[in-house]
PDB file of C-alpha atoms in Angstrom:
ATOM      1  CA  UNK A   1      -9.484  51.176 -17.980  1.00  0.00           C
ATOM      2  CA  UNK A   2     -10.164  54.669 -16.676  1.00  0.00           C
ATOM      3  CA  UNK A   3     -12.669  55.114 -19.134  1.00  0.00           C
ATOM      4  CA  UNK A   4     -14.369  52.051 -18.156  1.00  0.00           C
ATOM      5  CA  UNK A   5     -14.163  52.802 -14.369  1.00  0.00           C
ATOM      6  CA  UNK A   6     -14.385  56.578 -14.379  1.00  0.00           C
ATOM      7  CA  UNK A   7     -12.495  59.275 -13.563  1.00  0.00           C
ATOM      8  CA  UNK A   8     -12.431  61.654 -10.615  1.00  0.00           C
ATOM      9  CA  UNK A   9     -14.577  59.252  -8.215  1.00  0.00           C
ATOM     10  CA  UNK A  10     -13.411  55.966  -9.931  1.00  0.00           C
ATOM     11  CA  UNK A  11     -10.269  56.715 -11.883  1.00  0.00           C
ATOM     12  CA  UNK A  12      -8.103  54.838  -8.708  1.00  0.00           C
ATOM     13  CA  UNK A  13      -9.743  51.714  -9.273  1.00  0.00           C
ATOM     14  CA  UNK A  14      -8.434  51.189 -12.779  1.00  0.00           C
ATOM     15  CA  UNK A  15      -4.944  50.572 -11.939  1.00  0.00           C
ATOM     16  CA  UNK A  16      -2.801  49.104  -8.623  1.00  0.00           C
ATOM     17  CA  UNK A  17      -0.362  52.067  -7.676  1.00  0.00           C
ATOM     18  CA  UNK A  18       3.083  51.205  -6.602  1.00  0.00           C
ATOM     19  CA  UNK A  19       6.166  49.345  -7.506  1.00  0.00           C
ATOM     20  CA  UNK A  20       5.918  45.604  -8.362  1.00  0.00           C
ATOM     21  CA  UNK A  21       8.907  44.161  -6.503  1.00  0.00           C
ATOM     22  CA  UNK A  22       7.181  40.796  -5.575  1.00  0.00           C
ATOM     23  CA  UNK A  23       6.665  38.957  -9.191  1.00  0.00           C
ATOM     24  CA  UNK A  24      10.151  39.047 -11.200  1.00  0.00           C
ATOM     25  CA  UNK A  25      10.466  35.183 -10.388  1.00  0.00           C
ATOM     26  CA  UNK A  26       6.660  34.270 -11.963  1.00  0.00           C
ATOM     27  CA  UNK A  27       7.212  36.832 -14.358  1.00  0.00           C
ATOM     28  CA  UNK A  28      10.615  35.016 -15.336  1.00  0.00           C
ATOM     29  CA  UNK A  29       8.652  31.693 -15.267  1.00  0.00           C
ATOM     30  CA  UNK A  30       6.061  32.817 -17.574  1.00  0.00           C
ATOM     31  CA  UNK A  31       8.680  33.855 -20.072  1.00  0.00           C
ATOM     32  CA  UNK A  32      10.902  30.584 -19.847  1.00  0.00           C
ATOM     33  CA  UNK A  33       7.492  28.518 -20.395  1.00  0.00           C
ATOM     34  CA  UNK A  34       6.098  30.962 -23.212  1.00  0.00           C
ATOM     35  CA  UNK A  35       9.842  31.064 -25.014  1.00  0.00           C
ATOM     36  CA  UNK A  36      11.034  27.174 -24.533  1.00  0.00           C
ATOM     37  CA  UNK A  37       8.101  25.430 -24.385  1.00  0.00           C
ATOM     38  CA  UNK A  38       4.692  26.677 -26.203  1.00  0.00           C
ATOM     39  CA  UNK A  39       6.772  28.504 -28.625  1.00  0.00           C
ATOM     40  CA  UNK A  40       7.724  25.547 -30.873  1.00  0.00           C
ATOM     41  CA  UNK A  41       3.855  24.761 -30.926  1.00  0.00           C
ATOM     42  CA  UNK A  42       2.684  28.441 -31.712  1.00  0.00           C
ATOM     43  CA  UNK A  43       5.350  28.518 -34.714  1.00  0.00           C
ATOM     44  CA  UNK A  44       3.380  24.896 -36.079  1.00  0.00           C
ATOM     45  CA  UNK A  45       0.147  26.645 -35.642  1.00  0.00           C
ATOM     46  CA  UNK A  46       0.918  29.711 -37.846  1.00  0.00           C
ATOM     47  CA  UNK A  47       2.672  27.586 -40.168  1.00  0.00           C
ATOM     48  CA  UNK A  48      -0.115  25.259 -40.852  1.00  0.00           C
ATOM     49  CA  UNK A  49      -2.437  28.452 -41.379  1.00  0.00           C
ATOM     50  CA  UNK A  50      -0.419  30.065 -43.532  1.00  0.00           C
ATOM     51  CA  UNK A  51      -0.443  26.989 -45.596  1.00  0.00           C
ATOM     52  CA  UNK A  52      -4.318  26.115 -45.864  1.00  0.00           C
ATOM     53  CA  UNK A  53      -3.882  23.283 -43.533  1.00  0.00           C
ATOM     54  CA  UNK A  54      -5.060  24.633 -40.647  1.00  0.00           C
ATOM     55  CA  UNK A  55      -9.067  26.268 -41.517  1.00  0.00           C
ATOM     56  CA  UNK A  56     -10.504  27.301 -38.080  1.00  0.00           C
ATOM     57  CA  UNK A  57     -14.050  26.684 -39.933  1.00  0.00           C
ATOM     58  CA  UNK A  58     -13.231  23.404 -40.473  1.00  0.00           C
ATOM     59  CA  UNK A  59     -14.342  21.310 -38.280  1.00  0.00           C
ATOM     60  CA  UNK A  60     -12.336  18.170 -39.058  1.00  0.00           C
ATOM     61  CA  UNK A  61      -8.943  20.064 -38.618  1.00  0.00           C
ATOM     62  CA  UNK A  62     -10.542  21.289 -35.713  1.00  0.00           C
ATOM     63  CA  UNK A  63     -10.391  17.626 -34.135  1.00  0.00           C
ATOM     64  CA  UNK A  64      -7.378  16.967 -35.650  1.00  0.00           C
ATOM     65  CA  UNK A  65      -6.127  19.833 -34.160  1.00  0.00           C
ATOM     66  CA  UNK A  66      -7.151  18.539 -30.796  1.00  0.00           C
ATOM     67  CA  UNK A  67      -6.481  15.089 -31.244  1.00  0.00           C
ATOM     68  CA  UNK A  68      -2.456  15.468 -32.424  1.00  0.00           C
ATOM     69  CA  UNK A  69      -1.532  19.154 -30.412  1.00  0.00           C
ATOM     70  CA  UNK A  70      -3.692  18.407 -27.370  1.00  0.00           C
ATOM     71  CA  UNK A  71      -1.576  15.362 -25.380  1.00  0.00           C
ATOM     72  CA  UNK A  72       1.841  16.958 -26.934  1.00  0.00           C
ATOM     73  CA  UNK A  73       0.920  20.842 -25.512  1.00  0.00           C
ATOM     74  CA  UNK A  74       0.329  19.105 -22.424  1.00  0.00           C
ATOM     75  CA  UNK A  75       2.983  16.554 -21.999  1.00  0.00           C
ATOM     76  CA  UNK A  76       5.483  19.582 -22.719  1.00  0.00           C
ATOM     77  CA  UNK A  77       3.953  21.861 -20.217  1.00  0.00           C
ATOM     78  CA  UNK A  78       4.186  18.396 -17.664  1.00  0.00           C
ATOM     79  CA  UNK A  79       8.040  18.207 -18.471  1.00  0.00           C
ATOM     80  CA  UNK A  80       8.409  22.201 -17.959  1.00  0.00           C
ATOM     81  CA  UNK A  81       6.445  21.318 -14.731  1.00  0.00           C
ATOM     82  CA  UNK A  82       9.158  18.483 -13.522  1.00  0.00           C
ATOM     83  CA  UNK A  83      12.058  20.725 -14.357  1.00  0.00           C
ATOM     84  CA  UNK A  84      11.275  23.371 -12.337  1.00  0.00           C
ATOM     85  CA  UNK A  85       9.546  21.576  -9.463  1.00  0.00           C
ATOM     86  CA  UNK A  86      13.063  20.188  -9.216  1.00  0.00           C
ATOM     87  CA  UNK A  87      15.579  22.463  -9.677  1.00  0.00           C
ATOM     88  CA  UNK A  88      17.437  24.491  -6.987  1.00  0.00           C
ATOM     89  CA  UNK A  89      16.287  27.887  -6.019  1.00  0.00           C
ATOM     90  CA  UNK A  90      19.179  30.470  -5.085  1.00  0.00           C
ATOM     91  CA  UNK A  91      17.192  32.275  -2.963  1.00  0.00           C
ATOM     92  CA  UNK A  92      16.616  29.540  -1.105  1.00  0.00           C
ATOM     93  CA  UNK A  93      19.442  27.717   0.444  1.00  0.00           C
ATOM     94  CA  UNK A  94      19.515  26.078  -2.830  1.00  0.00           C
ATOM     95  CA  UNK A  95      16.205  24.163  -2.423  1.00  0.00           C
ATOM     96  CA  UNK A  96      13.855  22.675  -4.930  1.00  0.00           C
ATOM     97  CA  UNK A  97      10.370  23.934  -5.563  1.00  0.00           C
ATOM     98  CA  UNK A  98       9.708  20.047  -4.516  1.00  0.00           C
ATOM     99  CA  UNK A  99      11.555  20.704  -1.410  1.00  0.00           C
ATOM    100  CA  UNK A 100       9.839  23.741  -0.417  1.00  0.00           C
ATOM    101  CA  UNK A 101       6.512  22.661  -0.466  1.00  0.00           C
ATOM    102  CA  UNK A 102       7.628  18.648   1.153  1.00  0.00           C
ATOM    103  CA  UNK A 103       8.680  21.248   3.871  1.00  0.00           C
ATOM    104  CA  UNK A 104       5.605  23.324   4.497  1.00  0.00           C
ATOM    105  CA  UNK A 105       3.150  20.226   3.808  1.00  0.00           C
ATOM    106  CA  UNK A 106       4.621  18.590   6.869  1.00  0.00           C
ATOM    107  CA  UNK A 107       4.741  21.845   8.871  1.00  0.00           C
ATOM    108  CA  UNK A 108       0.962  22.604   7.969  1.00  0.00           C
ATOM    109  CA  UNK A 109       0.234  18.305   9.067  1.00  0.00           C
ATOM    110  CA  UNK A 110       2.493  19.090  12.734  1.00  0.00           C
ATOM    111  CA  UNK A 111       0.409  22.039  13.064  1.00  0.00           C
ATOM    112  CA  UNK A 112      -3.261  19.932  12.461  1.00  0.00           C
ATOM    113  CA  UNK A 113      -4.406  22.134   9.478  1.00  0.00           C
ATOM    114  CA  UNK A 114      -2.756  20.215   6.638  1.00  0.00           C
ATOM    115  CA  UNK A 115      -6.459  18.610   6.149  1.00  0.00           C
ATOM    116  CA  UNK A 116      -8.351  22.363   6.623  1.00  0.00           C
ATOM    117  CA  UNK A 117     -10.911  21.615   3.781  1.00  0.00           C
ATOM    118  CA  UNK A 118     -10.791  25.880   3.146  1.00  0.00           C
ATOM    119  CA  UNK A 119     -13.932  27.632   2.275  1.00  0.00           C
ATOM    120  CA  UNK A 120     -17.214  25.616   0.805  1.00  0.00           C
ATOM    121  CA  UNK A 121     -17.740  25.319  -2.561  1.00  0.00           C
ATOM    122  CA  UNK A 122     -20.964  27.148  -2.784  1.00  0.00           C
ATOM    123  CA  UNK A 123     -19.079  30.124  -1.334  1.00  0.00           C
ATOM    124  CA  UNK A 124     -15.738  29.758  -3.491  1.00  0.00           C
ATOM    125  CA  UNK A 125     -18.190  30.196  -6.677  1.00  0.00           C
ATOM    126  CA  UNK A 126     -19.478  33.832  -5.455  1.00  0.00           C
ATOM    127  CA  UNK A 127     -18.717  36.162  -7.828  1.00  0.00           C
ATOM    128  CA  UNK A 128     -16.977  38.310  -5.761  1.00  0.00           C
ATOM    129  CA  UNK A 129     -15.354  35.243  -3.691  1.00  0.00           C
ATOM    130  CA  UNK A 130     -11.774  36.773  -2.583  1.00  0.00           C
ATOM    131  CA  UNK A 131     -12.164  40.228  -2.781  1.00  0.00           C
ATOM    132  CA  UNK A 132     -11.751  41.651   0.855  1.00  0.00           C
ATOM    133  CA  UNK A 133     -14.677  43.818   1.183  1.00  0.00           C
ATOM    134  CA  UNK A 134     -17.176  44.249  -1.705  1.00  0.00           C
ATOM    135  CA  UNK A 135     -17.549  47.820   0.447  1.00  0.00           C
ATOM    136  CA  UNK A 136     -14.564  49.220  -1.417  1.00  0.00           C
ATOM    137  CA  UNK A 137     -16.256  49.386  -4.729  1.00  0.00           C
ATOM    138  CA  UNK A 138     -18.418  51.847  -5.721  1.00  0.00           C
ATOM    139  CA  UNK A 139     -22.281  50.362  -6.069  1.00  0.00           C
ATOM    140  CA  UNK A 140     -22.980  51.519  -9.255  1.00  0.00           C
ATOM    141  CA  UNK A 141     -19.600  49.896 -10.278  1.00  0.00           C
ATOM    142  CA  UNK A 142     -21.004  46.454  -8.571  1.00  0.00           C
ATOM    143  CA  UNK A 143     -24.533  47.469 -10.570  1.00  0.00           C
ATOM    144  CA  UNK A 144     -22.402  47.613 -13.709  1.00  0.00           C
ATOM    145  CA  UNK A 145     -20.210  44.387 -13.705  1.00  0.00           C
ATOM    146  CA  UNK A 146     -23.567  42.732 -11.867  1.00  0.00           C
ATOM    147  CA  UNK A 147     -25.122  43.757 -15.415  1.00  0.00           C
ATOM    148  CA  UNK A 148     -22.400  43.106 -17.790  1.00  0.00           C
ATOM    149  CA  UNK A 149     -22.173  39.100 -16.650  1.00  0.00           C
ATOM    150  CA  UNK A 150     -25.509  38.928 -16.975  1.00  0.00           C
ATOM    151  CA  UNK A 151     -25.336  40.172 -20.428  1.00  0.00           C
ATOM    152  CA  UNK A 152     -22.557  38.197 -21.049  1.00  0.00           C
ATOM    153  CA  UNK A 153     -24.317  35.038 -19.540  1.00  0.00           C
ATOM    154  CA  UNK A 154     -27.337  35.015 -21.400  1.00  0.00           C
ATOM    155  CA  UNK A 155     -25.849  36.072 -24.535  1.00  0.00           C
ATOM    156  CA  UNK A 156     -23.048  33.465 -24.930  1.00  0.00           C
ATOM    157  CA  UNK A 157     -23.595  30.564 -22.439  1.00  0.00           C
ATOM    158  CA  UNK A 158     -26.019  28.748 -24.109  1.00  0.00           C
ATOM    159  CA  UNK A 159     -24.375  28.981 -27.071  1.00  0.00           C
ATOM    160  CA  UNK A 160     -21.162  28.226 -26.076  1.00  0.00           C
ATOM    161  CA  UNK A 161     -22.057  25.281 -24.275  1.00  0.00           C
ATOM    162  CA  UNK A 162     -24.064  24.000 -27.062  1.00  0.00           C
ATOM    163  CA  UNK A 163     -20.764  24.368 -29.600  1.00  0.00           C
ATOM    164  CA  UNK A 164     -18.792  22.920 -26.937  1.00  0.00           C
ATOM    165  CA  UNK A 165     -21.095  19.800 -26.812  1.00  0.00           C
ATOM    166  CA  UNK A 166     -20.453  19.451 -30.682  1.00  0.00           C
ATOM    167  CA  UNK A 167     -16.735  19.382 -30.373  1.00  0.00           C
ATOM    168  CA  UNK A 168     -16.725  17.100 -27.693  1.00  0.00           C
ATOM    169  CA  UNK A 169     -18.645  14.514 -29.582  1.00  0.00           C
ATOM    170  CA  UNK A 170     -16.817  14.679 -33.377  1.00  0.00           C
ATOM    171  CA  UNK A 171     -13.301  14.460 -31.019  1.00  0.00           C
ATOM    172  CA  UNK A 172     -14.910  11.055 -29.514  1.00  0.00           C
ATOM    173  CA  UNK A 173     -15.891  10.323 -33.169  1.00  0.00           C
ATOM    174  CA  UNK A 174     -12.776  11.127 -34.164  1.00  0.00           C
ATOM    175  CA  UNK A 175     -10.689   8.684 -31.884  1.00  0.00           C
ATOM    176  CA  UNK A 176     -12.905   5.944 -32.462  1.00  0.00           C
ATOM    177  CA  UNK A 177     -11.690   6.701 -36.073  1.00  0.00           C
ATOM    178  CA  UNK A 178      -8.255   6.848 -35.752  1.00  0.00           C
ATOM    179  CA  UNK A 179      -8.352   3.634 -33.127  1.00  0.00           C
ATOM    180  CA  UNK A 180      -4.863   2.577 -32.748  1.00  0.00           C
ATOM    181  CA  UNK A 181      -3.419   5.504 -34.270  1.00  0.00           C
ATOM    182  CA  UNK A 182       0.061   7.115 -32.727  1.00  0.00           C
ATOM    183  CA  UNK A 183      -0.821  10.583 -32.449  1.00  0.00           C
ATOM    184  CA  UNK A 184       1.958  10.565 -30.129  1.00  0.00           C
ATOM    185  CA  UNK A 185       4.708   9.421 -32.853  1.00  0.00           C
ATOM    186  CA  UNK A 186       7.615  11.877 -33.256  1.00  0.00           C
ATOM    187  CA  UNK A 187       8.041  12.709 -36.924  1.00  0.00           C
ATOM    188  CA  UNK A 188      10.746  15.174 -36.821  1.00  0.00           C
ATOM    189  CA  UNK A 189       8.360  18.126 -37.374  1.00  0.00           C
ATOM    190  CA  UNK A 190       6.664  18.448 -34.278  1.00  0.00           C
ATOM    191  CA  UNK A 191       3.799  16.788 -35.073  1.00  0.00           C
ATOM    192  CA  UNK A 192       2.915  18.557 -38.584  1.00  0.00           C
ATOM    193  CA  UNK A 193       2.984  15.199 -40.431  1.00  0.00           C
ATOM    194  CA  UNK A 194       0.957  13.357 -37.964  1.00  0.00           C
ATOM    195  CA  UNK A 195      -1.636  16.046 -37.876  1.00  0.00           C
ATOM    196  CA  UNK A 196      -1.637  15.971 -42.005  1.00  0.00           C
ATOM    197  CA  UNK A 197      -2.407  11.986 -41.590  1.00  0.00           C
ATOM    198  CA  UNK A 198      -4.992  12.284 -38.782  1.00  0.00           C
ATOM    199  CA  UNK A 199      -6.731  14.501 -41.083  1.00  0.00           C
ATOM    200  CA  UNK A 200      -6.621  12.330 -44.169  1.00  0.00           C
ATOM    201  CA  UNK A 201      -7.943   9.396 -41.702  1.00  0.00           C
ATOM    202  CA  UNK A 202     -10.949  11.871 -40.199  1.00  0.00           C
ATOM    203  CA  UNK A 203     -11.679  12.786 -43.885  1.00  0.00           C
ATOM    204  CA  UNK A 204     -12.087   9.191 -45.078  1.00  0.00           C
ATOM    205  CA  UNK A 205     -14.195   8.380 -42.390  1.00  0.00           C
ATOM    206  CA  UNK A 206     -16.495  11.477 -43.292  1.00  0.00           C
ATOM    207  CA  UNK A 207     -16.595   9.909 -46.637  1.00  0.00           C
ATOM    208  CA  UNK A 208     -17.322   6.790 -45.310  1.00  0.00           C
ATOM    209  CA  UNK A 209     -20.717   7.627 -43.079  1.00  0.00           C
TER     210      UNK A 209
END
């Protein structure tokens, strides 16, 4: 980072000085959510590329991927979500998440800016939107980043969005393949022998066109 920014005239901007005092309970978050629940899925993943039957090239276990891992990734990170928008806070009086924000929603309506619609869109999507003053970097710093996005822009968007566009439509294939398939069904393994069948099915119907 100090490389990248500079050193005697930029050097500061690299890093925040001070102690962080403020973020142990995000911090703690992130670790319960990383250890209990995407860590099951992360161990699946390795294991099915250490055995050949995961192939990021391939663009059927690609979809497969998505089809089977998708809905369970996020109907785990939904139950993480429920448990601790409902359990009691120490710190707190003892009060949920839930609670907490039930209390400052109808604070924020008695006070008439519950319905503040907050900055326009067209400004939210500036760049720079929520830095305080742009003033506090150095211009050719803003000259640099202002170049490197650009750079970054034109050299991967269009690609990017044209791969994306590919993916979206073999997934759509790939459900109408599967139709009434329960890519949902537990099978003991966390999904591993679903995601071998939904890739036999997307296989057959590759066969098949």
């Amino acid at each position: 980072m100090i490389e990248h920014w500079g050193g005697e005239n930029g050097g500061h901007y690299a890093f925040l000085r001070g102690r962080s005092v403020h973020n142990v309970r995000i911090e703690r978050l992130w670790r319960d959510i990383g250890k209990t629940t995407l860590a099951p899925f992360a161990a699946v993943f390795r294991l099915l590329r250490q055995n050949g039957l995961f192939v990021l090239e391939n663009r059927i276990h690609r979809v497969a991927m998505i089809l089977v891992y998708q809905p369970r990734v996020q109907a785990s990170l939904d139950e993480a979500t429920r448990t601790w928008n409902h359990h009691a806070l120490s710190s707190e009086r003892h009060r949920s998440p839930k609670a907490i924000w039930s209390l400052s929603r109808q604070q924020a309506i008695l006070g008439g800016y519950w319905n503040d619609p907050g900055d326009p869109v067209e400004e939210a999507r500036q760049r720079y939107y929520g830095v305080d003053d742009e003033h506090d970097l150095p211009p050719d710093v803003l000259e640099g980043l202002e170049r490197e996005h650009r750079r970054d822009d034109d050299a991967n968007g269009e690609e990017d969005e044209v791969q994306l566009t590919l993916l979206g439509q073999a997934v759509e294939w790939g459900k109408q393949v599967l139709g009434n398939f329960d890519v949902m069904r537990q099978d003991n393994q966390v999904g591993m022998q679903v995601y071998t069948e939904v890739v036999t099915l997307l296989e057959a119907g590759v066969a098949e066109l």
